[in-house]
């Protein structure tokens, strides 16, 4: 198979075009499910906006925005069942909140209060991973363990295009394919690994094309099309649940805002490029379709917006409360049974406090 043939084999799946019209030949999406997803999109966009404001106010240390990628964030969660696992990255706060985790707890890591502000076991959401691709190995481990135990658990493993350049990505994909692990590798290709464009990362016709090297299906989907994402990810999850092994799904999307507040995106991309992608906004696309079929009106839109504003107000209030640091927490959650070295370090630190107080 030539490179051109391989590129054609992973044509982008799409249901709604940029104007919110049904693509020729596409099945009409379920309006109720799409409306419920749109509500989550509105919440996700509001969370991105509020978190960005908190950074500018100095109440969050950093925030990697997923503005423009909210459809990816919502669809990857709604495709999962309650007993499944989500393995997110640092840019997936909206996905974690969509999973049901309190947004205040989600953002606590970015405030610097905790490494992870929620209970992963309770929500079946792994801690957000800052290093690229390391969480993929953990995700495959959970999926493989579930398969060995005869569980029907599926793991959704999230990463960006930059992570596909890491060795951990290769190891995770290869292991999962060989052992038919029930995991979906979901690559949100937002075109930049910080400042490095996709063309400097890979010359493959698509990131989904990489799946052929591992012997797993590879699917490329419009990452701003909530309906298409829900369909593709839902099918991949169910295939994994039936014992069909992993799937590599690439979402063609874009990071509208800078990498983080510490990044000056104007140094490596143009305003015209950003404006072009902003015109493909996932929220306006779904809204246009739903209004066209009579499932969304101004009253429902206002209700969704008011609910999202209430969430944002609570986030502002609770993240504005300073948390008194407890040095003992440095040692409390390292091992179930502290090692001798940890006990000694804890005693040494306490000794320094005792001297200061004396």
PDB file of C-alpha atoms in Angstrom, residues 112-324:
ATOM      1  CA  UNK A 112      -0.990  24.208  43.138  1.00  0.00           C
ATOM      2  CA  UNK A 113      -2.904  22.890  46.159  1.00  0.00           C
ATOM      3  CA  UNK A 114      -2.748  19.195  45.256  1.00  0.00           C
ATOM      4  CA  UNK A 115      -1.212  16.876  42.705  1.00  0.00           C
ATOM      5  CA  UNK A 116      -4.766  15.628  42.128  1.00  0.00           C
ATOM      6  CA  UNK A 117      -7.786  17.151  43.838  1.00  0.00           C
ATOM      7  CA  UNK A 118     -10.207  14.274  43.273  1.00  0.00           C
ATOM      8  CA  UNK A 119     -10.369  10.586  44.132  1.00  0.00           C
ATOM      9  CA  UNK A 120      -9.407   8.653  40.960  1.00  0.00           C
ATOM     10  CA  UNK A 121     -10.979   5.422  42.219  1.00  0.00           C
ATOM     11  CA  UNK A 122     -14.308   7.088  42.991  1.00  0.00           C
ATOM     12  CA  UNK A 123     -14.671   8.695  39.580  1.00  0.00           C
ATOM     13  CA  UNK A 124     -12.601   6.171  37.590  1.00  0.00           C
ATOM     14  CA  UNK A 125     -10.566   9.082  36.273  1.00  0.00           C
ATOM     15  CA  UNK A 126      -6.786   8.913  36.517  1.00  0.00           C
ATOM     16  CA  UNK A 127      -4.874  12.008  37.687  1.00  0.00           C
ATOM     17  CA  UNK A 128      -4.120  14.537  34.985  1.00  0.00           C
ATOM     18  CA  UNK A 129      -0.733  13.809  33.414  1.00  0.00           C
ATOM     19  CA  UNK A 130       1.628  16.658  32.605  1.00  0.00           C
ATOM     20  CA  UNK A 131       4.471  14.625  31.012  1.00  0.00           C
ATOM     21  CA  UNK A 132       3.595  13.552  27.482  1.00  0.00           C
ATOM     22  CA  UNK A 133       2.325  10.005  26.891  1.00  0.00           C
ATOM     23  CA  UNK A 134       3.298   8.492  30.244  1.00  0.00           C
ATOM     24  CA  UNK A 135      -0.370   8.039  31.154  1.00  0.00           C
ATOM     25  CA  UNK A 136      -0.888   5.852  28.092  1.00  0.00           C
ATOM     26  CA  UNK A 137       1.191   3.073  29.612  1.00  0.00           C
ATOM     27  CA  UNK A 138      -0.837   3.251  32.806  1.00  0.00           C
ATOM     28  CA  UNK A 139      -4.053   3.225  30.781  1.00  0.00           C
ATOM     29  CA  UNK A 140      -3.008   0.082  28.931  1.00  0.00           C
ATOM     30  CA  UNK A 141      -2.030  -1.519  32.232  1.00  0.00           C
ATOM     31  CA  UNK A 142      -5.507  -0.921  33.662  1.00  0.00           C
ATOM     32  CA  UNK A 143      -7.111  -2.209  30.455  1.00  0.00           C
ATOM     33  CA  UNK A 144      -4.927  -5.317  30.378  1.00  0.00           C
ATOM     34  CA  UNK A 145      -5.660  -6.052  34.040  1.00  0.00           C
ATOM     35  CA  UNK A 146      -9.394  -5.741  33.379  1.00  0.00           C
ATOM     36  CA  UNK A 147      -9.115  -8.222  30.525  1.00  0.00           C
ATOM     37  CA  UNK A 148      -7.198 -10.712  32.666  1.00  0.00           C
ATOM     38  CA  UNK A 149      -9.862 -10.444  35.371  1.00  0.00           C
ATOM     39  CA  UNK A 150     -12.681 -10.975  32.891  1.00  0.00           C
ATOM     40  CA  UNK A 151     -14.185  -7.514  33.425  1.00  0.00           C
ATOM     41  CA  UNK A 152     -15.928  -5.578  30.664  1.00  0.00           C
ATOM     42  CA  UNK A 153     -14.048  -2.370  31.536  1.00  0.00           C
ATOM     43  CA  UNK A 154     -12.880  -0.136  28.691  1.00  0.00           C
ATOM     44  CA  UNK A 155     -10.212   2.542  29.069  1.00  0.00           C
ATOM     45  CA  UNK A 156     -10.234   5.843  27.160  1.00  0.00           C
ATOM     46  CA  UNK A 157      -6.633   7.041  26.870  1.00  0.00           C
ATOM     47  CA  UNK A 158      -6.289  10.687  25.858  1.00  0.00           C
ATOM     48  CA  UNK A 159      -3.263  12.372  24.331  1.00  0.00           C
ATOM     49  CA  UNK A 160      -2.313  15.114  21.897  1.00  0.00           C
ATOM     50  CA  UNK A 161      -0.425  15.048  18.627  1.00  0.00           C
ATOM     51  CA  UNK A 162       2.845  15.796  20.412  1.00  0.00           C
ATOM     52  CA  UNK A 163       2.503  12.631  22.483  1.00  0.00           C
ATOM     53  CA  UNK A 164       2.583  10.492  19.334  1.00  0.00           C
ATOM     54  CA  UNK A 165       6.255  11.469  18.967  1.00  0.00           C
ATOM     55  CA  UNK A 166       7.096   9.888  22.327  1.00  0.00           C
ATOM     56  CA  UNK A 167       8.386   6.354  22.861  1.00  0.00           C
ATOM     57  CA  UNK A 168       5.723   5.713  25.503  1.00  0.00           C
ATOM     58  CA  UNK A 169       3.049   6.139  22.827  1.00  0.00           C
ATOM     59  CA  UNK A 170       4.654   3.423  20.705  1.00  0.00           C
ATOM     60  CA  UNK A 171       5.053   1.042  23.629  1.00  0.00           C
ATOM     61  CA  UNK A 172       1.470   1.542  24.770  1.00  0.00           C
ATOM     62  CA  UNK A 173      -0.002   1.003  21.299  1.00  0.00           C
ATOM     63  CA  UNK A 174       2.138  -2.033  20.583  1.00  0.00           C
ATOM     64  CA  UNK A 175       1.386  -3.745  23.900  1.00  0.00           C
ATOM     65  CA  UNK A 176      -2.342  -3.025  23.632  1.00  0.00           C
ATOM     66  CA  UNK A 177      -2.529  -4.428  20.104  1.00  0.00           C
ATOM     67  CA  UNK A 178      -0.542  -7.576  20.902  1.00  0.00           C
ATOM     68  CA  UNK A 179      -2.642  -8.402  23.951  1.00  0.00           C
ATOM     69  CA  UNK A 180      -5.962  -7.089  22.569  1.00  0.00           C
ATOM     70  CA  UNK A 181      -6.315  -4.721  25.511  1.00  0.00           C
ATOM     71  CA  UNK A 182      -9.712  -2.956  25.759  1.00  0.00           C
ATOM     72  CA  UNK A 183      -8.412   0.572  25.299  1.00  0.00           C
ATOM     73  CA  UNK A 184      -9.220   3.429  22.925  1.00  0.00           C
ATOM     74  CA  UNK A 185      -6.295   5.715  22.116  1.00  0.00           C
ATOM     75  CA  UNK A 186      -7.862   9.118  21.466  1.00  0.00           C
ATOM     76  CA  UNK A 187      -5.437  11.594  19.892  1.00  0.00           C
ATOM     77  CA  UNK A 188      -6.661  15.189  19.891  1.00  0.00           C
ATOM     78  CA  UNK A 189      -4.617  16.492  16.997  1.00  0.00           C
ATOM     79  CA  UNK A 190      -4.750  20.233  17.659  1.00  0.00           C
ATOM     80  CA  UNK A 191      -1.874  20.880  15.213  1.00  0.00           C
ATOM     81  CA  UNK A 192       0.805  22.039  17.660  1.00  0.00           C
ATOM     82  CA  UNK A 193       2.975  20.462  20.342  1.00  0.00           C
ATOM     83  CA  UNK A 194       3.442  23.792  22.117  1.00  0.00           C
ATOM     84  CA  UNK A 195       5.162  25.609  19.219  1.00  0.00           C
ATOM     85  CA  UNK A 196       6.064  22.598  17.070  1.00  0.00           C
ATOM     86  CA  UNK A 197       3.636  22.178  14.139  1.00  0.00           C
ATOM     87  CA  UNK A 198       2.422  18.749  13.110  1.00  0.00           C
ATOM     88  CA  UNK A 199       4.496  18.845   9.911  1.00  0.00           C
ATOM     89  CA  UNK A 200       7.657  18.854  12.065  1.00  0.00           C
ATOM     90  CA  UNK A 201       6.447  15.862  14.070  1.00  0.00           C
ATOM     91  CA  UNK A 202       5.296  13.422  11.402  1.00  0.00           C
ATOM     92  CA  UNK A 203       5.127  13.067   7.622  1.00  0.00           C
ATOM     93  CA  UNK A 204       2.525  10.301   7.814  1.00  0.00           C
ATOM     94  CA  UNK A 205      -0.649  11.152   5.851  1.00  0.00           C
ATOM     95  CA  UNK A 206      -2.455  11.205   9.192  1.00  0.00           C
ATOM     96  CA  UNK A 207      -1.800  10.181  12.768  1.00  0.00           C
ATOM     97  CA  UNK A 208      -4.541   7.565  12.419  1.00  0.00           C
ATOM     98  CA  UNK A 209      -2.361   5.963   9.720  1.00  0.00           C
ATOM     99  CA  UNK A 210       0.095   4.952  12.414  1.00  0.00           C
ATOM    100  CA  UNK A 211      -2.401   2.350  13.615  1.00  0.00           C
ATOM    101  CA  UNK A 212      -1.580   0.038  10.703  1.00  0.00           C
ATOM    102  CA  UNK A 213       1.911  -0.486  12.100  1.00  0.00           C
ATOM    103  CA  UNK A 214       0.460  -1.853  15.317  1.00  0.00           C
ATOM    104  CA  UNK A 215      -2.212  -3.998  13.690  1.00  0.00           C
ATOM    105  CA  UNK A 216      -5.157  -2.062  15.065  1.00  0.00           C
ATOM    106  CA  UNK A 217      -7.899  -0.024  13.377  1.00  0.00           C
ATOM    107  CA  UNK A 218      -7.182   3.660  12.816  1.00  0.00           C
ATOM    108  CA  UNK A 219      -9.984   6.178  12.384  1.00  0.00           C
ATOM    109  CA  UNK A 220      -9.748   9.894  11.614  1.00  0.00           C
ATOM    110  CA  UNK A 221     -12.726  12.018  12.629  1.00  0.00           C
ATOM    111  CA  UNK A 222     -13.651  15.687  12.452  1.00  0.00           C
ATOM    112  CA  UNK A 223     -12.771  16.801  15.978  1.00  0.00           C
ATOM    113  CA  UNK A 224     -15.222  19.718  15.889  1.00  0.00           C
ATOM    114  CA  UNK A 225     -18.185  17.521  14.959  1.00  0.00           C
ATOM    115  CA  UNK A 226     -19.800  16.247  18.154  1.00  0.00           C
ATOM    116  CA  UNK A 227     -22.066  13.812  16.332  1.00  0.00           C
ATOM    117  CA  UNK A 228     -19.248  12.204  14.362  1.00  0.00           C
ATOM    118  CA  UNK A 229     -17.043  11.994  17.442  1.00  0.00           C
ATOM    119  CA  UNK A 230     -19.780  10.348  19.477  1.00  0.00           C
ATOM    120  CA  UNK A 231     -20.373   7.779  16.750  1.00  0.00           C
ATOM    121  CA  UNK A 232     -16.713   6.917  16.145  1.00  0.00           C
ATOM    122  CA  UNK A 233     -15.711   6.806  19.801  1.00  0.00           C
ATOM    123  CA  UNK A 234     -18.850   4.902  20.765  1.00  0.00           C
ATOM    124  CA  UNK A 235     -18.107   2.230  18.164  1.00  0.00           C
ATOM    125  CA  UNK A 236     -14.471   1.979  19.288  1.00  0.00           C
ATOM    126  CA  UNK A 237     -15.515   1.581  22.926  1.00  0.00           C
ATOM    127  CA  UNK A 238     -18.026  -1.131  22.125  1.00  0.00           C
ATOM    128  CA  UNK A 239     -15.538  -2.990  19.947  1.00  0.00           C
ATOM    129  CA  UNK A 240     -13.067  -2.994  22.827  1.00  0.00           C
ATOM    130  CA  UNK A 241     -15.783  -4.134  25.234  1.00  0.00           C
ATOM    131  CA  UNK A 242     -16.621  -7.086  22.962  1.00  0.00           C
ATOM    132  CA  UNK A 243     -13.002  -8.214  23.024  1.00  0.00           C
ATOM    133  CA  UNK A 244     -12.064  -6.649  19.694  1.00  0.00           C
ATOM    134  CA  UNK A 245      -8.966  -4.922  21.031  1.00  0.00           C
ATOM    135  CA  UNK A 246      -7.786  -1.328  20.788  1.00  0.00           C
ATOM    136  CA  UNK A 247      -8.535   1.410  18.277  1.00  0.00           C
ATOM    137  CA  UNK A 248      -6.531   4.529  17.466  1.00  0.00           C
ATOM    138  CA  UNK A 249      -8.849   7.505  16.894  1.00  0.00           C
ATOM    139  CA  UNK A 250      -7.428  10.788  15.638  1.00  0.00           C
ATOM    140  CA  UNK A 251      -9.561  13.915  16.029  1.00  0.00           C
ATOM    141  CA  UNK A 252      -8.808  16.668  13.521  1.00  0.00           C
ATOM    142  CA  UNK A 253      -9.201  19.788  15.667  1.00  0.00           C
ATOM    143  CA  UNK A 254      -7.353  22.953  16.687  1.00  0.00           C
ATOM    144  CA  UNK A 255      -6.076  24.658  19.797  1.00  0.00           C
ATOM    145  CA  UNK A 256      -7.633  28.111  19.419  1.00  0.00           C
ATOM    146  CA  UNK A 257      -5.896  29.640  22.438  1.00  0.00           C
ATOM    147  CA  UNK A 258      -2.232  29.549  23.402  1.00  0.00           C
ATOM    148  CA  UNK A 259      -0.625  26.421  24.816  1.00  0.00           C
ATOM    149  CA  UNK A 260      -0.921  27.951  28.293  1.00  0.00           C
ATOM    150  CA  UNK A 261      -0.847  31.467  29.747  1.00  0.00           C
ATOM    151  CA  UNK A 262       2.971  31.245  29.610  1.00  0.00           C
ATOM    152  CA  UNK A 263       2.963  30.815  25.822  1.00  0.00           C
ATOM    153  CA  UNK A 264       3.023  33.486  23.112  1.00  0.00           C
ATOM    154  CA  UNK A 265       1.325  31.681  20.219  1.00  0.00           C
ATOM    155  CA  UNK A 266       1.774  34.660  17.878  1.00  0.00           C
ATOM    156  CA  UNK A 267       5.447  33.699  17.551  1.00  0.00           C
ATOM    157  CA  UNK A 268       4.677  30.526  15.615  1.00  0.00           C
ATOM    158  CA  UNK A 269       1.233  30.853  13.998  1.00  0.00           C
ATOM    159  CA  UNK A 270      -0.774  33.514  12.228  1.00  0.00           C
ATOM    160  CA  UNK A 271      -3.973  35.265  13.224  1.00  0.00           C
ATOM    161  CA  UNK A 272      -5.533  34.212   9.912  1.00  0.00           C
ATOM    162  CA  UNK A 273      -4.945  30.564  10.773  1.00  0.00           C
ATOM    163  CA  UNK A 274      -6.574  30.953  14.181  1.00  0.00           C
ATOM    164  CA  UNK A 275      -9.521  32.866  12.700  1.00  0.00           C
ATOM    165  CA  UNK A 276     -10.075  30.167  10.099  1.00  0.00           C
ATOM    166  CA  UNK A 277     -10.348  27.477  12.746  1.00  0.00           C
ATOM    167  CA  UNK A 278     -12.449  29.674  15.016  1.00  0.00           C
ATOM    168  CA  UNK A 279     -14.998  29.640  12.208  1.00  0.00           C
ATOM    169  CA  UNK A 280     -15.267  25.869  12.649  1.00  0.00           C
ATOM    170  CA  UNK A 281     -16.346  26.234  16.272  1.00  0.00           C
ATOM    171  CA  UNK A 282     -17.939  23.022  17.591  1.00  0.00           C
ATOM    172  CA  UNK A 283     -20.566  24.890  19.632  1.00  0.00           C
ATOM    173  CA  UNK A 284     -21.938  26.992  16.789  1.00  0.00           C
ATOM    174  CA  UNK A 285     -22.014  23.917  14.531  1.00  0.00           C
ATOM    175  CA  UNK A 286     -24.151  21.877  16.927  1.00  0.00           C
ATOM    176  CA  UNK A 287     -26.307  24.879  17.813  1.00  0.00           C
ATOM    177  CA  UNK A 288     -27.080  25.569  14.149  1.00  0.00           C
ATOM    178  CA  UNK A 289     -28.083  21.972  13.515  1.00  0.00           C
ATOM    179  CA  UNK A 290     -30.268  21.708  16.616  1.00  0.00           C
ATOM    180  CA  UNK A 291     -32.037  24.974  15.835  1.00  0.00           C
ATOM    181  CA  UNK A 292     -32.579  23.775  12.300  1.00  0.00           C
ATOM    182  CA  UNK A 293     -34.406  20.644  13.456  1.00  0.00           C
ATOM    183  CA  UNK A 294     -36.350  22.498  16.151  1.00  0.00           C
ATOM    184  CA  UNK A 295     -34.608  20.914  19.138  1.00  0.00           C
ATOM    185  CA  UNK A 296     -33.024  24.151  20.421  1.00  0.00           C
ATOM    186  CA  UNK A 297     -34.468  27.623  20.944  1.00  0.00           C
ATOM    187  CA  UNK A 298     -33.553  30.817  22.792  1.00  0.00           C
ATOM    188  CA  UNK A 299     -35.162  29.668  26.045  1.00  0.00           C
ATOM    189  CA  UNK A 300     -33.199  26.409  26.154  1.00  0.00           C
ATOM    190  CA  UNK A 301     -30.032  28.242  25.154  1.00  0.00           C
ATOM    191  CA  UNK A 302     -30.561  30.730  28.000  1.00  0.00           C
ATOM    192  CA  UNK A 303     -31.177  27.896  30.450  1.00  0.00           C
ATOM    193  CA  UNK A 304     -27.919  26.186  29.479  1.00  0.00           C
ATOM    194  CA  UNK A 305     -25.994  29.462  29.726  1.00  0.00           C
ATOM    195  CA  UNK A 306     -27.462  30.316  33.152  1.00  0.00           C
ATOM    196  CA  UNK A 307     -26.591  26.867  34.482  1.00  0.00           C
ATOM    197  CA  UNK A 308     -23.034  27.246  33.190  1.00  0.00           C
ATOM    198  CA  UNK A 309     -22.760  30.703  34.786  1.00  0.00           C
ATOM    199  CA  UNK A 310     -23.811  29.258  38.146  1.00  0.00           C
ATOM    200  CA  UNK A 311     -21.075  26.664  37.830  1.00  0.00           C
ATOM    201  CA  UNK A 312     -18.528  29.359  37.000  1.00  0.00           C
ATOM    202  CA  UNK A 313     -19.599  31.495  39.954  1.00  0.00           C
ATOM    203  CA  UNK A 314     -19.096  28.596  42.349  1.00  0.00           C
ATOM    204  CA  UNK A 315     -15.684  27.877  40.839  1.00  0.00           C
ATOM    205  CA  UNK A 316     -14.680  31.530  41.334  1.00  0.00           C
ATOM    206  CA  UNK A 317     -15.862  31.528  44.927  1.00  0.00           C
ATOM    207  CA  UNK A 318     -14.310  28.268  46.031  1.00  0.00           C
ATOM    208  CA  UNK A 319     -10.997  28.703  44.235  1.00  0.00           C
ATOM    209  CA  UNK A 320     -10.695  32.135  45.808  1.00  0.00           C
ATOM    210  CA  UNK A 321     -10.331  30.537  49.250  1.00  0.00           C
ATOM    211  CA  UNK A 322      -6.705  30.124  50.297  1.00  0.00           C
ATOM    212  CA  UNK A 323      -5.788  26.666  51.561  1.00  0.00           C
ATOM    213  CA  UNK A 324      -3.359  26.547  54.466  1.00  0.00           C
TER     214      UNK A 324
END
